[in-house]
Each structure stands twice: as C-alpha cells, then as structure tokens.
C-alpha cells in the first residue's frame, strides 16, 4: 500500500551526499546498534498504524495526504546534515534552495522583485503578513470574512490589532456589499481575501475587493494557503478563475506548500509584493551572521531556526514538477477538481442528499435530506460513521444553514448551522476512485436512511 519502491534509491543518493565530505578525517559515528534500533522502530511502526490511511484514495475527508516521494526523500537526505535556514552559517545550500523555490512560487503570481520565505505553516505565514500589516498601518482594523480561517481573528488578538469579520454570501464568499459598507467607515487597514476557504474551498471575490481598494486605499492580504496553487489550473469556474488570476495584485500572499504543494508538514510560505517590508524585520543578533554580507533568511523572518530540509524538499519537488500551467503538477490539481465536480454531480441528482453550492475548488459539502436541519445533522454523523466502517473516510463540518437555502425545501430550520459531510478530494487519484467512493457512500446512506424509515 505505501510507496516503498522509492526507498531503494535512498542509500544510493545518501552515498552521493556522503562523497562530498570524503576528505574529512574518519571518526566513529554514534550508532545504538541495529538490534536496539530495530526494536524501537518496530514499536514506532506499530504505533503509527493507528492512523486513518491518508495515502489511500478512500481517505477523502480532511485536507491530508502524504508528501510526494521526491519531497520525502529530499527531506530525509537533508536530515543526515540537518541544516538550519536561519543563517547561511547553518544552511548554506538549503538557503539558496529556499530562495530559488520561493522565487518560483512568487513567479506563479508574476512577482519578480518581492520579499518572501518559507515558514512553519499557514498560521505562521499569516502571522507574519498581519504583523507587517499592523506595523505599516498601526491601530487600523483587520477584516476577514466569517468563513476565513479562525487563525486571523486569533492572530489579530496576539498582535493586538482590532479585528472584525465580514458576512459571507450564500456561497461562502466574502459579501462585497457588506465589505463596501464596512470600509466606507474609514478605519480599515487590511482586508484578508481568502482564496479558497478551508471549510468549502470558496474563493472571495478578489476583483471586487481590488476595486474597493482602489477607492479606499486599504491593504489586501491574500490568504491563499489552501487555494494558491489553483492559479495554475485551467478548469475552474468563471468567478474563481477571475479571482485567482489576480492574486498577484494583493500586497501580501500566503500559500501552503504542505497543503497542495506535495510537501510534508512544516512548510508554509509568505510573500510581500514590496521588498521594503524587509526593513521591519531588522534586528541585531550578536552571534548569528558571520559567514557573509549576503542576505541570511533569518533577517527577513520572524522564526529563527527553520528546517533547511523543508527547503530541500520543496526545491526538489519543483524541479521534478515545475509550477507551470499545463504541466504534470497542474494536471494533478485539475484531476482533484474534476473528482469534486463528479462527486457533486452524483450527489445533486440523488434524492437522498442535499448539496450546498457547486464546489469552487476540490471540496464538496453535502448532507442527507431530512425533515429538519437538526435531523440532517444527526444523520450526517451517522453516515460518517457508517462510511468509516466501510473504510471510506469523510469529514464532518458545521456550516451556516444559509449555504443550503436553495435546496433545503420544507425542512424545518431549527438550527443556525447544519452538521454536514465534507470531502476534500485533494489527491489526483481521487478522480479514478469517484465511482468507488460514491458506491460506498451510497450504501452507507442506505444503511442509515433505510433504518430511519
Ligand atoms: C490551512 C489554512 C490556514 C492555516 O494554515 P496551517 O498551515 O494549518 O497553519 C490558514 N488559512 C487557510 C485559508 C487555510 O486553508
């Protein structure tokens, strides 16, 4: 089930790495001995079996999947050295790799002269973006939609920046009319545009937000942690396509290589359109930067120690799968989206289910039909469990009833939110498995809904 074939390459490339240090005097490596290693690692493998099978196409729940083999191996290779990208002293090669890989990401948005780096994840990346926003516009409000990632409200609290959320429309996107009214009051510093919400993959209407910026002069931060790579795809709907095509006009961008970029966790990325933002990071460390006058990434990042291995993994992945339209990487994203559209099509035609809106990226939300919203919520959880018993893993989400309004019919609105089922079709293989997924979902629904009648 797991990809073990690529492991065969590993000792070969590790030997290649080793050759680079051949001229050093020999010394005795610390090794606990094979027997003790084997014992502990066998125990580790056993513990790790207690996981949902994120690597399998029948895991179609949260936004989880293993990294690409090239990322996993490049990361492991770097681990034999464990470079630290805080300073060039700690990670010379991997700092250069980080700069190259990040420049390729910025290139997706047409940025050449920018400031950016990798960080621990989307949360850290958004923290840096909002920190810069707060430094440049002290005391001004941060706005994000009510479906924006909860991290924005929390980060604003950490940074002591005033935060307000803006209502969403019936498709989970920031309501531009509500935003227009709010920014008209004049105390708004930054608007966070979510390019693919974490719950439903809804894309905020960036062109309209940009038009409001032209009038009112606030900053725009594009939180493209989830949806940023879809700029490379060619099968989005019209609205999402128009929005992601203009991400490059934002003042800052966050994208998560550890979501759609095939990387292991611990890889987020923040980009600033104006490289001048770098001056805000200025610090005087008495002990860090000795090796050169060249830029150390620790001079433009809030985190100090950072894994050089993450940069090696990203660099290798982008070398194998360049970030270009029509390429293999973009094709993988397009297949996930096609899988979502195919599953959505089946759900919409089926009388047992109600759907919300058509997916904008690769996330589908749906619920069983019931006489009340509370009833549908109970049944969602039961179907979730029935599917898991068949090895089909979905997720449950709590979403505003408003998103379902068109399809709820006479169901009693006895709750403000509906606990629904959610499927993130993040793996290209999902497309080949849509019929299998549907078959298992369908029999799970029969088990639960049949019992109801
Ligand atoms: C995942 C996500 C985040 C948080 O990123 P982490 O990598 O989980 O820290 C922020 N915003 C959006 C839109 C996301 O999808």
mmCIF file of C-alpha atoms in Angstrom, residues 343-353 355 438:
data_model
loop_
_atom_site.group_PDB
_atom_site.id
_atom_site.type_symbol
_atom_site.label_atom_id
_atom_site.label_comp_id
_atom_site.label_asym_id
_atom_site.label_seq_id
_atom_site.Cartn_x
_atom_site.Cartn_y
_atom_site.Cartn_z
ATOM 1 C CA UNK A 343 -18.992 13.607 -6.867
ATOM 2 C CA UNK A 344 -21.027 16.813 -6.634
ATOM 3 C CA UNK A 345 -22.914 15.836 -9.809
ATOM 4 C CA UNK A 346 -23.879 12.455 -8.328
ATOM 5 C CA UNK A 347 -24.993 13.998 -5.025
ATOM 6 C CA UNK A 348 -27.073 16.686 -6.697
ATOM 7 C CA UNK A 349 -29.018 14.125 -8.734
ATOM 8 C CA UNK A 350 -29.725 11.882 -5.763
ATOM 9 C CA UNK A 351 -32.926 12.399 -3.762
ATOM 10 C CA UNK A 352 -31.308 11.144 -0.553
ATOM 11 C CA UNK A 353 -28.927 14.110 -0.387
ATOM 12 C CA UNK A 355 -25.960 19.824 -1.677
ATOM 13 C CA UNK A 438 -19.851 7.011 -4.478
#
